[in-house]
Structure formats: structure tokens, C-alpha cells
Tab-separated table of C-alpha atoms in Angstrom:
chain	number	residue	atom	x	y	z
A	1	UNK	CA	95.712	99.963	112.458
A	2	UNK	CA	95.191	103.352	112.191
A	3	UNK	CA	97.427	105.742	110.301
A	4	UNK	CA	99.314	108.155	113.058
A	5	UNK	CA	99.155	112.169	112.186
A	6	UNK	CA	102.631	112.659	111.100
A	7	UNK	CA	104.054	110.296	107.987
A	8	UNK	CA	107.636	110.210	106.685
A	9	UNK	CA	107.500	109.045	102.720
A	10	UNK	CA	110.183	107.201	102.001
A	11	UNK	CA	111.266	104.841	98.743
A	12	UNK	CA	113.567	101.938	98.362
A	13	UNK	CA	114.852	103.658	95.633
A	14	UNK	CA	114.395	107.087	93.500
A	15	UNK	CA	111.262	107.772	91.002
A	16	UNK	CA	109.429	104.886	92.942
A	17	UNK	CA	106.426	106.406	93.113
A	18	UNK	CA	106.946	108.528	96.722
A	19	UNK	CA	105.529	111.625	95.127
A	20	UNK	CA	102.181	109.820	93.818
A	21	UNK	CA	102.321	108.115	96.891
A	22	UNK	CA	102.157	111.738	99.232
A	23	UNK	CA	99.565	112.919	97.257
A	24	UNK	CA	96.739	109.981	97.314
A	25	UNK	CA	97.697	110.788	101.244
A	26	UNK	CA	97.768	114.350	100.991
A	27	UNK	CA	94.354	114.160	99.394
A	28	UNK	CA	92.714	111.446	101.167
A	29	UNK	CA	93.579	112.846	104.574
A	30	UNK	CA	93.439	116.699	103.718
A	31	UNK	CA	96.978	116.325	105.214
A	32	UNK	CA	99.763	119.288	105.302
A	33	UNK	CA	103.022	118.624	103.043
A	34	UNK	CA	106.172	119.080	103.597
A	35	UNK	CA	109.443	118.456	101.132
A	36	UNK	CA	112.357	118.675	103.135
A	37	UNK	CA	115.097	118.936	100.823
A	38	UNK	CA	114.431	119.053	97.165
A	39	UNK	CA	116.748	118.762	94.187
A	40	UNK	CA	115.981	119.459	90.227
A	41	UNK	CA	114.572	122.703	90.354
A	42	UNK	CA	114.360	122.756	86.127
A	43	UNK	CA	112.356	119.853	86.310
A	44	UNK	CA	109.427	121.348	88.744
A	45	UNK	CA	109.652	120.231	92.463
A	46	UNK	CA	107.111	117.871	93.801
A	47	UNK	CA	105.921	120.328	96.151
A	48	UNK	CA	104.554	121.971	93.113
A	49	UNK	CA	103.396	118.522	91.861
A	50	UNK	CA	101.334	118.172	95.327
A	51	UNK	CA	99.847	121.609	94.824
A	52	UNK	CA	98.500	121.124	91.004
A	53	UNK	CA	96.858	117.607	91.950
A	54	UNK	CA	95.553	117.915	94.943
A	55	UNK	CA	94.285	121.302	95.041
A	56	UNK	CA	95.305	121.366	98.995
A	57	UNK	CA	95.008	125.198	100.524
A	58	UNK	CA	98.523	126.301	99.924
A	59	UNK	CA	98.289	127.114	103.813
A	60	UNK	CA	99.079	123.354	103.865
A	61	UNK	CA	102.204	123.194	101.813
A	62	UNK	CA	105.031	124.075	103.718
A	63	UNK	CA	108.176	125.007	102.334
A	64	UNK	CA	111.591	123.100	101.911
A	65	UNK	CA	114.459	123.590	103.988
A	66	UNK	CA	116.453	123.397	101.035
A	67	UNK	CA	116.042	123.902	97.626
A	68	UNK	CA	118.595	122.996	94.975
A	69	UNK	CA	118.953	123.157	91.314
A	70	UNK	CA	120.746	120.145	89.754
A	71	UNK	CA	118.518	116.964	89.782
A	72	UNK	CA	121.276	114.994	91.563
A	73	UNK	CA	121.619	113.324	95.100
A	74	UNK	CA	121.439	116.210	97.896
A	75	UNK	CA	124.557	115.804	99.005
A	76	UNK	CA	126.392	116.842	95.901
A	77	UNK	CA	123.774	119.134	94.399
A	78	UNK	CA	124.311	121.020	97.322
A	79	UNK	CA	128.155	121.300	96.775
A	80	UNK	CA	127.744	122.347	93.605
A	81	UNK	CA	125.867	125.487	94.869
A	82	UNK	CA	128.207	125.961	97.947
A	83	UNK	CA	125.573	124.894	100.205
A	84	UNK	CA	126.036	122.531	103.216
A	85	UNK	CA	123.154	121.001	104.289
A	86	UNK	CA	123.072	120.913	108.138
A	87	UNK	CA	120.681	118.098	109.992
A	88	UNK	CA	120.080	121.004	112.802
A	89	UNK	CA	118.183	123.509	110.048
A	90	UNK	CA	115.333	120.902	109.807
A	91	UNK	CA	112.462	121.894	111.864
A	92	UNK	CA	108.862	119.976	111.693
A	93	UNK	CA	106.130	122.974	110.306
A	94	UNK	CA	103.811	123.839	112.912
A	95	UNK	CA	100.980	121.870	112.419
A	96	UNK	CA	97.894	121.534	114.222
A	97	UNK	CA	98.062	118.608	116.942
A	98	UNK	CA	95.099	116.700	115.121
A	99	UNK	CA	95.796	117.493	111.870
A	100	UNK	CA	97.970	115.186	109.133
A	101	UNK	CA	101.176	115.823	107.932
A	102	UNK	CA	102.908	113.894	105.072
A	103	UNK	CA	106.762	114.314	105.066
A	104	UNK	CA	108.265	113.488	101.568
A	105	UNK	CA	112.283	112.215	101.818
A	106	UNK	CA	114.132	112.506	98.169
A	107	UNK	CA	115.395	109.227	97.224
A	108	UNK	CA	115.639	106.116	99.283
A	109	UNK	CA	117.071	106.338	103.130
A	110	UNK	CA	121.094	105.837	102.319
A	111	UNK	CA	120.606	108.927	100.253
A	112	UNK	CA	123.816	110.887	101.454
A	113	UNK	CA	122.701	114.426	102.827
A	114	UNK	CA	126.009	115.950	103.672
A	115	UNK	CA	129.583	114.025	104.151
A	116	UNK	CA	127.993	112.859	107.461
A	117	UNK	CA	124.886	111.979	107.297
A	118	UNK	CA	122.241	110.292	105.005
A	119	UNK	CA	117.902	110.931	104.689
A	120	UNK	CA	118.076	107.869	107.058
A	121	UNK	CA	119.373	110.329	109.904
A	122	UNK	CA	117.146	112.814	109.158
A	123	UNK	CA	114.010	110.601	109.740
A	124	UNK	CA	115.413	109.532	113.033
A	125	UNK	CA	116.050	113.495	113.792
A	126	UNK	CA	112.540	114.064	113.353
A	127	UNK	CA	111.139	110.857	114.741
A	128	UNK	CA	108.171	110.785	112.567
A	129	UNK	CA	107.221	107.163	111.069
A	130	UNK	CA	108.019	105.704	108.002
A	131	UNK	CA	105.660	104.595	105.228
A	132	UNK	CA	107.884	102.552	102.435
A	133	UNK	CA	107.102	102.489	99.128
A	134	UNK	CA	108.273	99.842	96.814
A	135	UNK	CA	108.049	98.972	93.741
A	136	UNK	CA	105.816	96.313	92.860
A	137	UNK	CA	108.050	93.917	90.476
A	138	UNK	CA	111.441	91.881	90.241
A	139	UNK	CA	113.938	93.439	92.558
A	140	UNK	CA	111.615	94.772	94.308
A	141	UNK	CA	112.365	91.876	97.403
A	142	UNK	CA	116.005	92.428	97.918
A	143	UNK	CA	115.761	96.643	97.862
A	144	UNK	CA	112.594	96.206	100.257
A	145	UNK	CA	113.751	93.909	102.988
A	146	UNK	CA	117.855	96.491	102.986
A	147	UNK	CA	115.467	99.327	103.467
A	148	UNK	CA	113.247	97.662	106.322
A	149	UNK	CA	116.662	96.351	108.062
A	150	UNK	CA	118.773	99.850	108.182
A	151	UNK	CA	115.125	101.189	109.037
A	152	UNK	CA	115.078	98.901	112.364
A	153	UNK	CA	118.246	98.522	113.012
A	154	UNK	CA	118.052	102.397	113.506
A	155	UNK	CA	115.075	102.009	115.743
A	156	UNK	CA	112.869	103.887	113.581
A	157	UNK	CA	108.938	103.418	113.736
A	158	UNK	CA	107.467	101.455	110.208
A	159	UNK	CA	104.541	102.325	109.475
A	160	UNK	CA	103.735	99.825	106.776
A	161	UNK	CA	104.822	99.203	103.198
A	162	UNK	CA	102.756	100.775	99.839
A	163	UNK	CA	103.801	98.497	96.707
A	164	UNK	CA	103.614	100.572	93.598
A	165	UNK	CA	102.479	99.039	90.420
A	166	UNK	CA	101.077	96.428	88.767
A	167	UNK	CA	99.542	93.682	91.813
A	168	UNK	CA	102.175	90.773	92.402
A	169	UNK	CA	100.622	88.338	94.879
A	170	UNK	CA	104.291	86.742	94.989
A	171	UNK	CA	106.092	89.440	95.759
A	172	UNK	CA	103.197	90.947	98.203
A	173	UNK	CA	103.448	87.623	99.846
A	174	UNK	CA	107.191	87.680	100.304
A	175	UNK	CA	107.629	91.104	101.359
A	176	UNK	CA	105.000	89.979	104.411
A	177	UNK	CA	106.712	87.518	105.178
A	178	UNK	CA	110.385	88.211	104.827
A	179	UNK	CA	109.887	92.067	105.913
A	180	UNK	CA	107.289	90.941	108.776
A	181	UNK	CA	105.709	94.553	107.656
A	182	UNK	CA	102.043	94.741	106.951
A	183	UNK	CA	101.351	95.889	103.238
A	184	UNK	CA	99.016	98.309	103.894
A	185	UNK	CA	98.176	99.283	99.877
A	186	UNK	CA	98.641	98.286	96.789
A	187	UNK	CA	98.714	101.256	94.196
A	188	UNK	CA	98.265	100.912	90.361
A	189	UNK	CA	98.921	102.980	87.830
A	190	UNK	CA	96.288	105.622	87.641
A	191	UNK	CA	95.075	106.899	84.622
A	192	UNK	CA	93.832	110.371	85.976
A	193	UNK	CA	95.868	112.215	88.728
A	194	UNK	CA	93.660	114.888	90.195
A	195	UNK	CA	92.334	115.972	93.511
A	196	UNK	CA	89.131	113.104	92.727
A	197	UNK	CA	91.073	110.102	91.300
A	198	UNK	CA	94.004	110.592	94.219
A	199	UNK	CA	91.117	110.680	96.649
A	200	UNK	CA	89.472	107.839	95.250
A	201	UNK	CA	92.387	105.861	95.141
A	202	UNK	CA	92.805	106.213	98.690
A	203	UNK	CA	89.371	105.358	99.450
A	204	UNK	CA	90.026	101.890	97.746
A	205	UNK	CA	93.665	101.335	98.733
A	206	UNK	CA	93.719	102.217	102.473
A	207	UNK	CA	90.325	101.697	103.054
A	208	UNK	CA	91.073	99.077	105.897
A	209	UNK	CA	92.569	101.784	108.189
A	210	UNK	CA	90.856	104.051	110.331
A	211	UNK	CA	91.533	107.504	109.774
């Protein structure tokens, strides 16, 4: 299976690993970025994150559609700065035809975006696959196999799944099973994150698709 050009990043839940996740693509692939809508500006945004380990041109980071300061859920970080966030402002960057592009969501997909709408409709809007991450241990089935039904059910394109953390056979083997979605890596923690060890890491963990 090969990896299509455009990627949407998505999590079952938040701090899952989405970020690390974009990056071992970004730098594998020499893909674009783009953050859509990022909250937490105090903390540093992850576009910045994807620019200080992987060294990408910044002619390949695109810039969000929105950017807001409190680290809360878009929906009400953007109230708090009188800001509604409108599904219609979101435009893919222009990206060369052959070249990657790795979209990063915030959160998991029921992530409300406005009183309306939630990240979930926003990946349909763009129609761009889906690559789930997941974490690797307990829990990890149930939030999984919600996110791979509202995906579906929503007729939206799954790319595979990327399990974050330590390896658990079990739960790898459930999550094929159950979530009839191929696993297509299995990320550990690294101990280095820079443009080498993310490339590296993609070397080893997607190594069985064709890019």
C-alpha cells in the first residue's frame, strides 16, 4: 500500500503523539505541513515543533488558519478571543501535485470547532485521508475502534492506524481485527528527535510502504 500525497493526522485523543507522528512523516517524505487550527500559543505551536526537528525549508510549512492563545479545545478558545471559526476559511496550501502534504488536526475528530461543527467535519471538507494514531496501551481498544466508526460512518478515506508507544502484540492484534484497519507502524519512544532520528524512524516503521 502506498502512502497517497495528501495525509490528515488525526488522534483518538489529545497529546497522543499526532505531532511526533507528522514529523517522522514530514521528515521521511520531505512532505509540506500544515496546522489548521492551533490552540496554546504560550506553550509553542507544533508548527514550530515541526520546524526545529525537522529542519524542513520553511517554504514547506504553511501557516494556520487560525491561531489561538488559550491551550483549550478550539471551539471555546476561540470564544474567548471573539473569534468564530468558520469551516469555509479552510483552504488546502497550494502544493505541488507530486509533492506530500501532512495535515495535523488538534485533538481527536469530535473535537468541537464551532457550535456546529467538530475536526471530524473539517476532514470531510477537505477530503484528504486519515492516518490514526493511537496510543499503544489499555484503553487504547475502545477510543480506537469510536474513532474508526464516526470515521466510516462519515465516509471518510482511512489510511491506516500508527500505535504510539511501547509494542503491544495484544492490542496490535485487536485493533486489526476489531478495526479491520491495517496497522501500518508501530512508533516507540525515541530518545533523540531530530531531522536524522525522525527520518530513521520512518525508515524502520513504514518501511513496508512504497513511497
Amino acid at each position: 500500500m502506498a502512502l497517497p500525497t495528501r495525509i490528515f493526522v488525526t488522534g483518538t485523543s489529545t497529546d497522543i503523539g499526532k505531532t511526533v507522528v507528522s514529523g517522522v512523516l514530514v521528515a521521511g517524505l520531505r512532505a509540506h505541513y500544515w496546522k489548521p487550527v492551533q490552540t496554546g500559543l504560550n506553550e509553542g505551536t507544533d508548527t514550530d515543533w515541526i520546524r526545529r526537528h525537522t529542519a524542513i525549508p520553511e517554504s514547506r510549512i504553511h501557516r494556520e488558519t487560525y491561531s489561538l492563545q488559550q491551550p483549550l479545545s478550539p471551539h471555546a478558545a476561540a470564544v474567548l478571543e471573539d473569534v468564530e471559526i468558520k469551516l469555509d476559511a479552510f483552504a488546502i496550501p497550494d502544493v505541488p501535485v507530486d509533492d506530500f502534504l501532512v495535515v495535523e488536526g488538534a485533538g481527536g475528530i469530535m473535537v468541537p470547532l464551532n457550535r456546529q461543527h467538530y475536526m471530524l467535519d473539517l476532514i470531510k471538507s477537505l477530503d484528504i485521508p486519515v492516518l490514526l494514531v493511537a496510543d499503544s496501551q489499555l484503553g487504547t481498544i475502545n477510543h480506537t475502534l469510536l474513532s474508526l466508526l464516526q470515521l466510516r460512518r462519515c465516509g471518510i478515506a482511512i489510511i491506516g492506524v500508527v500505535m504510539n508507544g511501547p509494542k503491544n502484540q495484544g492490542n496490535r492484534e485487536a485493533l486489526e481485527f476489531y478495526g479491520e484497519a491495517p496497522i501500518l507502524a508501530e512508533i516507540e519512544q525515541l530518545a533523540d528527535l531530530n531531522p536524522a532520528s525522525l527520518e530513521i524512524c520512518f525508515q524502520q516503521c513504514f518501511k513496508s510502504q512504497e513511497v
